[in-house]
Short mmCIF file of C-alpha atoms in Angstrom, two decimals:
data_model
loop_
_atom_site.label_atom_id
_atom_site.label_comp_id
_atom_site.label_asym_id
_atom_site.label_seq_id
_atom_site.Cartn_x
_atom_site.Cartn_y
_atom_site.Cartn_z
CA UNK I 3 -4.41 -39.00 -10.28
CA UNK I 4 -4.48 -38.70 -6.48
CA UNK I 5 -1.72 -36.05 -6.64
CA UNK I 6 -3.65 -34.08 -9.26
CA UNK I 7 -6.84 -34.25 -7.19
CA UNK I 8 -5.01 -32.95 -4.11
CA UNK I 9 -3.47 -30.03 -6.04
CA UNK I 10 -6.81 -29.08 -7.64
CA UNK I 11 -8.58 -29.34 -4.26
CA UNK I 12 -6.00 -27.02 -2.66
CA UNK I 13 -6.53 -24.61 -5.55
CA UNK I 14 -10.30 -24.71 -5.04
CA UNK I 15 -9.87 -24.01 -1.31
CA UNK I 16 -7.75 -20.96 -2.19
CA UNK I 17 -10.39 -19.88 -4.71
CA UNK I 18 -13.22 -20.17 -2.19
CA UNK I 19 -11.42 -18.29 0.59
CA UNK I 20 -10.10 -15.50 -1.64
CA UNK I 21 -13.43 -15.26 -3.46
CA UNK I 22 -15.35 -14.96 -0.19
CA UNK I 23 -12.95 -12.28 1.03
CA UNK I 24 -13.34 -10.24 -2.16
CA UNK I 25 -17.14 -10.71 -2.16
CA UNK I 26 -17.47 -9.58 1.47
CA UNK I 27 -15.26 -6.58 0.83
CA UNK I 28 -17.24 -5.56 -2.25
CA UNK I 29 -20.60 -5.92 -0.50
CA UNK I 30 -19.76 -4.51 2.96
CA UNK I 31 -22.66 -2.27 3.99
CA UNK I 32 -21.86 1.27 5.04
CA UNK I 33 -24.79 2.88 6.86
CA UNK I 34 -25.47 6.61 6.87
CA UNK I 35 -27.86 7.79 9.56
CA UNK I 36 -29.12 11.01 8.05
CA UNK I 37 -29.03 13.99 10.37
CA UNK I 38 -31.64 16.70 11.04
CA UNK I 39 -30.37 18.83 8.16
CA UNK I 40 -31.06 16.30 5.41
CA UNK I 41 -34.39 17.06 3.76
CA UNK I 42 -34.19 14.66 0.80
CA UNK I 43 -32.12 11.71 -0.34
CA UNK I 44 -31.98 11.43 -4.10
CA UNK I 45 -30.21 9.07 -6.46
CA UNK I 46 -27.68 10.35 -8.96
CA UNK I 47 -29.67 8.62 -11.71
CA UNK I 48 -32.46 11.16 -11.17
CA UNK I 49 -30.17 13.58 -12.99
CA UNK I 50 -29.04 11.10 -15.65
CA UNK I 51 -31.18 7.93 -15.92
CA UNK I 52 -28.54 6.00 -17.91
CA UNK I 53 -26.65 5.17 -14.69
CA UNK I 54 -29.74 3.85 -12.88
CA UNK I 55 -29.00 0.51 -11.25
CA UNK I 56 -25.25 0.75 -11.90
CA UNK I 57 -22.56 0.60 -9.19
CA UNK I 58 -22.23 4.37 -9.43
CA UNK I 59 -25.88 5.30 -8.91
CA UNK I 60 -24.84 7.13 -5.73
CA UNK I 61 -26.99 8.62 -2.99
CA UNK I 62 -27.27 12.41 -3.10
CA UNK I 63 -28.05 13.85 0.34
CA UNK I 64 -29.81 17.21 0.11
CA UNK I 65 -29.70 19.71 2.97
CA UNK I 66 -31.92 22.77 2.66
CA UNK I 67 -32.03 25.91 4.77
CA UNK I 68 -35.18 27.87 5.61
CA UNK I 69 -33.74 30.92 3.88
CA UNK I 70 -32.94 30.94 0.15
CA UNK I 71 -29.32 31.24 -0.82
CA UNK I 72 -26.61 29.57 -2.82
CA UNK I 73 -25.97 25.90 -3.53
CA UNK I 74 -22.93 23.82 -2.66
CA UNK I 75 -22.03 20.33 -3.89
CA UNK I 76 -19.56 18.33 -1.78
CA UNK I 77 -17.95 15.26 -3.34
CA UNK I 78 -16.44 12.53 -1.19
CA UNK I 79 -15.09 9.32 -2.61
CA UNK I 80 -13.79 10.64 -5.91
CA UNK I 81 -10.79 8.57 -4.81
CA UNK I 82 -12.09 6.27 -2.05
CA UNK I 83 -8.59 5.26 -0.93
CA UNK I 84 -8.45 8.80 0.53
CA UNK I 85 -10.70 8.14 3.55
CA UNK I 86 -10.67 11.60 5.14
CA UNK I 87 -12.75 12.75 2.17
CA UNK I 88 -15.52 10.21 2.65
CA UNK I 89 -15.49 10.54 6.45
CA UNK I 90 -15.98 14.30 6.11
CA UNK I 91 -19.09 13.70 4.00
CA UNK I 92 -20.38 11.34 6.71
CA UNK I 93 -19.97 14.14 9.26
CA UNK I 94 -21.91 16.49 6.97
CA UNK I 95 -24.78 14.10 6.26
CA UNK I 96 -25.13 12.91 9.86
CA UNK I 97 -24.65 16.24 11.70
CA UNK I 98 -24.95 19.38 9.58
CA UNK I 99 -27.92 21.72 9.52
CA UNK I 100 -28.47 24.64 7.20
CA UNK I 101 -29.83 28.09 7.94
CA UNK I 102 -29.51 29.37 4.40
CA UNK I 103 -28.97 27.85 0.98
CA UNK I 104 -28.73 24.23 -0.13
CA UNK I 105 -26.03 21.61 0.10
CA UNK I 106 -25.80 18.43 -1.97
CA UNK I 107 -23.49 15.79 -0.52
CA UNK I 108 -22.28 12.71 -2.39
CA UNK I 109 -20.38 10.38 -0.03
CA UNK I 110 -19.36 7.94 -2.77
CA UNK I 111 -18.83 9.87 -5.98
CA UNK I 112 -17.11 6.87 -7.56
CA UNK I 113 -18.96 4.18 -5.62
CA UNK I 114 -17.54 1.42 -7.81
CA UNK I 115 -14.03 2.39 -6.64
CA UNK I 116 -15.08 1.84 -3.01
CA UNK I 117 -15.62 -1.87 -3.76
CA UNK I 118 -12.06 -2.78 -4.73
CA UNK I 119 -8.52 -2.26 -3.47
CA UNK I 120 -5.35 -1.71 -5.45
CA UNK I 121 -3.95 -4.87 -7.08
CA UNK I 122 -0.61 -5.75 -5.43
CA UNK I 123 -1.08 -2.84 -3.03
CA UNK I 124 -1.59 -5.08 0.03
CA UNK I 125 -4.29 -2.69 1.19
CA UNK I 126 -6.58 -3.65 4.07
CA UNK I 127 -10.06 -4.55 2.81
CA UNK I 128 -11.70 -2.16 5.26
CA UNK I 129 -11.03 0.16 8.18
CA UNK I 130 -12.92 0.90 11.38
CA UNK I 131 -13.42 4.27 13.02
CA UNK I 132 -13.76 3.92 16.79
CA UNK I 133 -16.90 5.36 18.34
CA UNK I 134 -18.52 5.42 21.80
CA UNK I 135 -20.87 2.71 20.56
CA UNK I 136 -18.12 0.45 19.19
CA UNK I 137 -17.06 1.47 15.74
CA UNK I 138 -18.11 1.88 12.14
CA UNK I 139 -16.41 -0.04 9.36
CA UNK I 140 -15.88 1.39 5.90
CA UNK I 141 -14.73 -0.16 2.65
CA UNK I 142 -11.10 0.71 1.90
CA UNK I 143 -11.51 1.41 -1.80
CA UNK I 144 -9.11 2.38 -4.54
CA UNK I 145 -8.29 5.33 -6.78
CA UNK I 146 -9.97 3.71 -9.79
CA UNK I 147 -13.38 2.18 -10.46
CA UNK I 148 -13.64 -1.57 -10.03
CA UNK I 149 -12.69 -3.45 -13.23
CA UNK I 150 -15.74 -5.65 -12.54
CA UNK I 151 -17.83 -2.58 -13.38
CA UNK I 152 -15.72 -1.18 -16.22
CA UNK I 153 -13.39 -3.39 -18.23
CA UNK I 154 -11.11 -3.54 -20.23
CA UNK I 155 -9.00 -0.39 -20.15
CA UNK I 156 -7.72 1.04 -23.47
CA UNK I 157 -4.01 1.17 -24.37
CA UNK I 158 -4.15 4.95 -24.01
CA UNK I 159 -7.00 6.86 -22.43
CA UNK I 160 -8.06 9.72 -24.72
CA UNK I 161 -9.92 12.29 -22.64
CA UNK I 162 -13.28 13.54 -23.88
CA UNK I 163 -13.76 16.19 -25.25
CA UNK I 164 -10.16 17.53 -25.35
CA UNK I 165 -8.55 14.33 -26.76
CA UNK I 166 -5.65 14.81 -24.34
CA UNK I 167 -3.76 11.52 -23.89
CA UNK I 168 -3.76 10.23 -20.32
CA UNK I 169 -2.63 7.04 -18.58
CA UNK I 170 -4.70 4.01 -19.61
CA UNK I 171 -6.09 3.22 -16.13
CA UNK I 172 -7.26 6.79 -15.63
CA UNK I 173 -10.28 6.02 -17.78
CA UNK I 174 -11.56 4.58 -14.45
CA UNK I 175 -10.39 7.60 -12.43
CA UNK I 176 -13.29 9.91 -11.60
CA UNK I 177 -10.93 12.85 -11.32
CA UNK I 178 -9.70 12.39 -14.88
CA UNK I 179 -13.01 11.93 -16.66
CA UNK I 180 -14.70 15.29 -16.10
CA UNK I 181 -16.89 16.68 -17.66
CA UNK I 182 -18.01 13.20 -18.60
CA UNK I 183 -19.79 11.77 -21.60
CA UNK I 184 -23.40 10.59 -21.89
CA UNK I 185 -22.49 7.54 -24.00
CA UNK I 186 -19.07 6.89 -22.45
CA UNK I 187 -17.74 4.47 -19.85
CA UNK I 188 -19.31 4.11 -16.40
CA UNK I 189 -16.85 6.62 -14.92
CA UNK I 190 -17.48 9.11 -17.74
CA UNK I 191 -21.24 8.67 -17.33
CA UNK I 192 -20.87 9.31 -13.58
CA UNK I 193 -19.11 12.61 -14.21
CA UNK I 194 -21.77 13.47 -16.79
CA UNK I 195 -24.49 12.77 -14.19
CA UNK I 196 -22.74 14.96 -11.63
CA UNK I 197 -22.43 17.76 -14.20
CA UNK I 198 -26.17 17.40 -14.90
CA UNK I 199 -26.78 17.73 -11.14
CA UNK I 200 -24.63 20.89 -11.04
CA UNK I 201 -26.51 22.41 -13.97
CA UNK I 202 -30.05 21.42 -12.95
CA UNK I 203 -29.63 22.47 -9.32
CA UNK I 204 -27.77 25.69 -10.20
CA UNK I 205 -24.86 24.75 -7.97
CA UNK I 206 -22.58 27.69 -7.19
CA UNK I 207 -19.59 25.93 -5.61
CA UNK I 208 -18.32 22.37 -5.96
CA UNK I 209 -15.91 21.06 -3.34
CA UNK I 210 -14.06 17.88 -4.30
CA UNK I 211 -12.40 16.33 -1.22
CA UNK I 212 -9.11 14.47 -1.60
CA UNK I 213 -5.94 13.33 0.16
CA UNK I 214 -2.41 13.17 -1.24
CA UNK I 215 0.89 11.44 -0.63
CA UNK I 216 3.58 13.63 0.92
CA UNK I 217 5.82 13.08 -2.10
CA UNK I 218 3.24 14.81 -4.31
CA UNK I 219 3.63 18.58 -4.64
CA UNK I 220 -0.10 19.32 -4.60
CA UNK I 221 -0.71 18.83 -0.88
CA UNK I 222 -2.23 20.72 2.07
CA UNK I 223 -3.80 23.06 -0.40
CA UNK I 224 -6.92 24.29 -2.16
CA UNK I 225 -6.74 23.88 -5.94
CA UNK I 226 -9.03 26.37 -7.61
CA UNK I 227 -10.33 27.11 -11.07
CA UNK I 228 -9.52 30.70 -12.02
CA UNK I 229 -13.15 31.61 -11.22
CA UNK I 230 -12.61 30.79 -7.55
CA UNK I 231 -9.15 32.19 -6.87
CA UNK I 232 -10.42 35.02 -4.68
CA UNK I 233 -12.42 32.66 -2.47
CA UNK I 234 -9.61 30.10 -2.28
CA UNK I 235 -6.94 32.72 -1.55
CA UNK I 236 -8.91 34.33 1.25
CA UNK I 237 -9.87 30.97 2.80
CA UNK I 238 -6.23 29.84 2.58
CA UNK I 239 -4.99 33.01 4.30
CA UNK I 240 -7.53 32.87 7.12
CA UNK I 241 -6.97 29.15 7.73
CA UNK I 242 -3.18 29.59 7.74
CA UNK I 243 -3.51 32.46 10.20
CA UNK I 244 -6.07 30.94 12.54
CA UNK I 245 -6.01 27.13 12.31
CA UNK I 246 -3.39 25.34 10.16
CA UNK I 247 -1.14 25.97 7.19
CA UNK I 248 -3.12 25.80 3.97
CA UNK I 249 -1.91 26.62 0.49
CA UNK I 250 -3.72 27.70 -2.64
CA UNK I 251 -2.99 26.78 -6.24
CA UNK I 252 -4.48 27.66 -9.60
CA UNK I 253 -5.84 24.83 -11.70
CA UNK I 254 -3.57 24.35 -14.76
CA UNK I 255 -5.32 25.47 -17.94
CA UNK I 256 -4.06 22.57 -20.05
CA UNK I 257 -4.39 19.63 -17.65
CA UNK I 258 -7.73 18.07 -18.47
CA UNK I 259 -10.21 15.73 -16.88
CA UNK I 260 -9.86 17.11 -13.36
CA UNK I 261 -12.78 18.52 -11.40
CA UNK I 262 -11.10 21.88 -10.69
CA UNK I 263 -10.60 22.42 -14.43
CA UNK I 264 -13.58 20.90 -16.24
CA UNK I 265 -16.42 21.80 -13.84
CA UNK I 266 -15.30 25.41 -14.04
CA UNK I 267 -15.02 25.29 -17.83
CA UNK I 268 -18.32 23.49 -18.50
CA UNK I 269 -20.69 24.82 -15.82
CA UNK I 270 -21.39 28.04 -13.95
CA UNK I 271 -20.07 26.55 -10.70
CA UNK I 272 -16.79 27.38 -9.01
CA UNK I 273 -14.85 24.14 -8.43
CA UNK I 274 -12.39 23.78 -5.56
CA UNK I 275 -10.36 20.71 -4.68
CA UNK I 276 -8.96 20.19 -1.17
CA UNK I 277 -5.92 18.05 -0.39
CA UNK I 278 -4.80 16.75 3.02
CA UNK I 279 -1.65 14.66 3.69
CA UNK I 280 -2.05 10.87 3.69
CA UNK I 281 1.26 8.98 4.32
CA UNK I 282 -0.53 5.70 3.48
CA UNK I 283 -0.30 6.68 -0.20
CA UNK I 284 3.45 7.37 -0.25
CA UNK I 285 5.50 5.01 -2.41
CA UNK I 286 8.21 4.74 0.28
CA UNK I 287 5.77 3.65 3.01
CA UNK I 288 6.31 0.58 5.14
CA UNK I 289 3.58 -1.90 6.01
CA UNK I 290 0.35 -0.86 4.30
CA UNK I 291 -2.19 -1.60 6.99
CA UNK I 292 -5.19 -0.07 8.73
CA UNK I 293 -2.92 1.38 11.42
CA UNK I 294 -0.96 3.37 8.85
CA UNK I 295 -4.18 4.48 7.16
CA UNK I 296 -5.69 5.83 10.39
CA UNK I 297 -2.62 6.95 12.35
CA UNK I 298 -0.60 8.21 9.42
CA UNK I 299 2.70 7.27 11.07
CA UNK I 300 5.47 5.69 9.03
CA UNK I 301 9.20 5.65 9.77
CA UNK I 302 10.14 5.28 6.11
CA UNK I 303 8.13 8.33 5.08
CA UNK I 304 9.77 10.22 7.97
CA UNK I 305 13.18 9.17 6.62
CA UNK I 306 12.19 10.40 3.15
CA UNK I 307 11.33 13.72 4.78
CA UNK I 308 14.74 13.96 6.42
CA UNK I 309 16.26 13.58 2.97
CA UNK I 310 14.18 16.42 1.60
CA UNK I 311 11.99 14.23 -0.61
CA UNK I 312 8.62 15.42 0.71
CA UNK I 313 6.41 18.41 0.02
CA UNK I 314 4.82 18.34 3.49
CA UNK I 315 6.31 17.96 6.97
CA UNK I 316 5.98 14.73 8.91
CA UNK I 317 7.31 13.68 12.31
CA UNK I 318 6.68 10.85 14.76
CA UNK I 319 3.15 12.18 15.38
CA UNK I 320 2.27 11.40 11.77
CA UNK I 321 -0.93 12.59 10.11
CA UNK I 322 -3.80 10.94 12.05
CA UNK I 323 -7.20 10.63 10.42
CA UNK I 324 -8.78 13.10 12.88
CA UNK I 325 -6.30 15.80 11.82
CA UNK I 326 -7.05 15.16 8.16
CA UNK I 327 -10.85 15.08 8.62
CA UNK I 328 -10.63 18.20 10.82
CA UNK I 329 -8.74 20.04 8.08
CA UNK I 330 -11.44 19.20 5.53
CA UNK I 331 -14.25 20.29 7.89
CA UNK I 332 -12.62 23.61 8.71
CA UNK I 333 -11.73 24.29 5.08
CA UNK I 334 -15.33 23.74 4.00
CA UNK I 335 -16.57 26.06 6.74
CA UNK I 336 -13.99 28.72 5.89
CA UNK I 337 -14.72 28.61 2.15
CA UNK I 338 -18.44 28.99 2.83
CA UNK I 339 -17.76 31.86 5.22
CA UNK I 340 -15.69 33.72 2.60
CA UNK I 341 -18.17 32.90 -0.18
CA UNK I 342 -21.14 34.07 1.88
CA UNK I 343 -19.46 37.36 2.78
CA UNK I 344 -18.84 38.10 -0.90
CA UNK I 345 -22.19 36.77 -2.20
CA UNK I 346 -24.85 37.73 0.33
CA UNK I 347 -27.69 36.73 -2.01
CA UNK I 348 -26.09 33.30 -2.58
CA UNK I 349 -24.88 32.68 0.95
CA UNK I 350 -24.74 29.18 2.41
CA UNK I 351 -24.95 29.14 6.21
CA UNK I 352 -23.85 25.77 7.53
CA UNK I 353 -24.15 24.82 11.22
CA UNK I 354 -23.27 21.89 13.50
CA UNK I 355 -20.16 20.90 11.59
CA UNK I 356 -17.12 20.58 13.88
CA UNK I 357 -14.01 22.60 13.20
CA UNK I 358 -10.43 21.31 13.14
CA UNK I 359 -9.78 21.57 16.91
CA UNK I 360 -13.06 19.91 17.82
CA UNK I 361 -12.53 16.92 15.50
CA UNK I 362 -9.04 16.39 16.94
CA UNK I 363 -10.29 16.76 20.52
CA UNK I 364 -13.32 14.47 20.23
CA UNK I 365 -12.25 12.20 17.37
CA UNK I 366 -14.02 11.57 14.06
CA UNK I 367 -16.01 8.74 15.64
CA UNK I 368 -17.77 11.21 17.96
CA UNK I 369 -19.61 12.54 14.91
CA UNK I 370 -20.80 9.18 13.55
CA UNK I 371 -24.28 8.08 14.58
CA UNK I 372 -25.11 4.60 15.82
CA UNK I 373 -27.29 2.87 13.18
CA UNK I 374 -28.47 0.24 15.68
CA UNK I 375 -30.20 2.95 17.73
CA UNK I 376 -31.49 5.00 14.82
CA UNK I 377 -34.94 5.00 13.26
CA UNK I 378 -34.59 2.59 10.28
CA UNK I 379 -36.25 5.22 8.08
CA UNK I 380 -33.21 7.43 8.62
CA UNK I 381 -30.68 4.83 7.50
CA UNK I 382 -29.30 4.79 3.98
CA UNK I 383 -26.53 2.58 2.66
CA UNK I 384 -23.60 3.63 0.55
CA UNK M 25 -20.28 -3.62 -23.63
CA UNK M 26 -19.46 -5.79 -26.66
CA UNK M 27 -15.72 -5.48 -25.93
CA UNK M 28 -16.33 -6.42 -22.29
CA UNK M 29 -18.23 -9.54 -23.33
CA UNK M 30 -15.44 -10.46 -25.77
CA UNK M 31 -12.89 -10.10 -22.95
CA UNK M 32 -14.92 -12.41 -20.71
CA UNK M 33 -15.07 -14.95 -23.56
CA UNK M 34 -11.28 -14.66 -23.91
CA UNK M 35 -10.87 -15.28 -20.18
CA UNK M 36 -13.14 -18.33 -20.41
CA UNK M 37 -11.08 -19.65 -23.35
CA UNK M 38 -7.82 -19.20 -21.40
CA UNK M 39 -9.39 -20.98 -18.40
CA UNK M 40 -10.37 -23.85 -20.70
CA UNK M 41 -6.85 -24.10 -22.18
CA UNK M 42 -5.13 -24.02 -18.81
CA UNK M 43 -7.61 -26.48 -17.33
CA UNK M 44 -7.01 -28.84 -20.26
CA UNK M 45 -3.21 -28.55 -19.85
CA UNK M 46 -3.58 -29.13 -16.12
CA UNK M 47 -5.44 -32.39 -16.72
CA UNK M 48 -2.90 -33.53 -19.35
CA UNK M 49 0.20 -32.54 -17.37
CA UNK M 50 2.48 -35.25 -15.92
CA UNK M 51 4.70 -33.05 -13.73
CA UNK M 52 3.49 -31.91 -10.29
CA UNK M 53 5.40 -28.59 -10.60
CA UNK M 54 3.43 -27.74 -13.74
CA UNK M 55 0.16 -28.74 -12.13
CA UNK M 56 0.78 -26.40 -9.16
CA UNK M 57 1.72 -23.62 -11.58
CA UNK M 58 -1.47 -24.11 -13.65
CA UNK M 59 -3.63 -24.00 -10.51
CA UNK M 60 -1.98 -20.79 -9.27
CA UNK M 61 -2.25 -19.11 -12.68
CA UNK M 62 -5.87 -20.20 -13.03
CA UNK M 63 -6.98 -18.48 -9.81
CA UNK M 64 -7.13 -14.84 -11.01
CA UNK M 65 -8.77 -15.91 -14.27
CA UNK M 66 -11.46 -17.83 -12.38
CA UNK M 67 -11.98 -14.94 -9.94
CA UNK M 68 -12.55 -12.60 -12.87
CA UNK M 69 -14.81 -15.05 -14.68
CA UNK M 70 -16.89 -15.47 -11.52
CA UNK M 71 -16.93 -11.66 -11.16
CA UNK M 72 -15.34 -11.78 -7.72
CA UNK M 73 -12.15 -9.80 -8.45
#
């Protein structure tokens, strides 16, 4: 009996410590100090009340220019384990101003997925971006919504409305459940709410920010619906000529559930998806820690590159987070520049967003605002 | 939602069975095994993981 009591007590200690760790990770607060460009902060449920109070009732930061123009929606956190995407939305919400048009920014498109990490992935629970005032910590997140918010998964995920068969866990993948379903799962309802936002706000362009492993062929590129090929091609050419190599790819017609396919098919908006390289996601990576996430250096991924197994270059410098965030910032600015030249009446003139060189020079942390010194009225939590 | 509730009931039933076996077990190796296997079920039941 004494032996049994000792074993059960040890089990309870493990339960308490692991439970506390998971609870803290799920409930870590991420402040956003809204910048001078943000005129309203809405909730996603204002566009689709069925998700009110759910884990995915995300904040929608609205930036409005004095002059009328087009409307842009920027999605960060479709896959929260791709941190350059979310960090770019932080830069937008805390720094950007608008001269013309409107921008809607969602930092945590699949907020539920920010509250969990990949089972057996040995991911860090969080990561910290260094700043002059110390640092800001973010939840690590995963590719899929938290099973605590949507469970169980089906044997096979049948995409709505095409009935295409997809991997079972992708029913929790925000970039496989577009255009969403009003009476579907939480992830499907989230996509439905975002589509309602796009329709009700007459959004012209949707930018879905991502990162990719170097062993994945869709990398360092803009994936565009056929409606946006001209914009994507021109932005890709200018970026490759002036800042960094950037590709352009057409969204496959028969691959369903992805933002660059379904938003274009079901709304008037032009969807574009940006990918930057993230060695942390590569299957051949070494230790999966915060250092790898932020510095993007891994000797095993470099070795894979030497054997011709990668679709993007990597050397001992790796792919640091500032490079990846800088790429996203510059690509957004370039796409808007091209769009505004071609659509003067629907132009979007964005200011005070750093370009690639500036993010690398100053670091991502230079563009994060200190919540301890901010007016509490300006602080929102993701 | 109904399926989710049914799955939580299933988890609770498995926790009950393993807990019962743990109490009835005579071998320490089995007891350790039951405790380790119980952990993820309890974490899910408590909505922690």
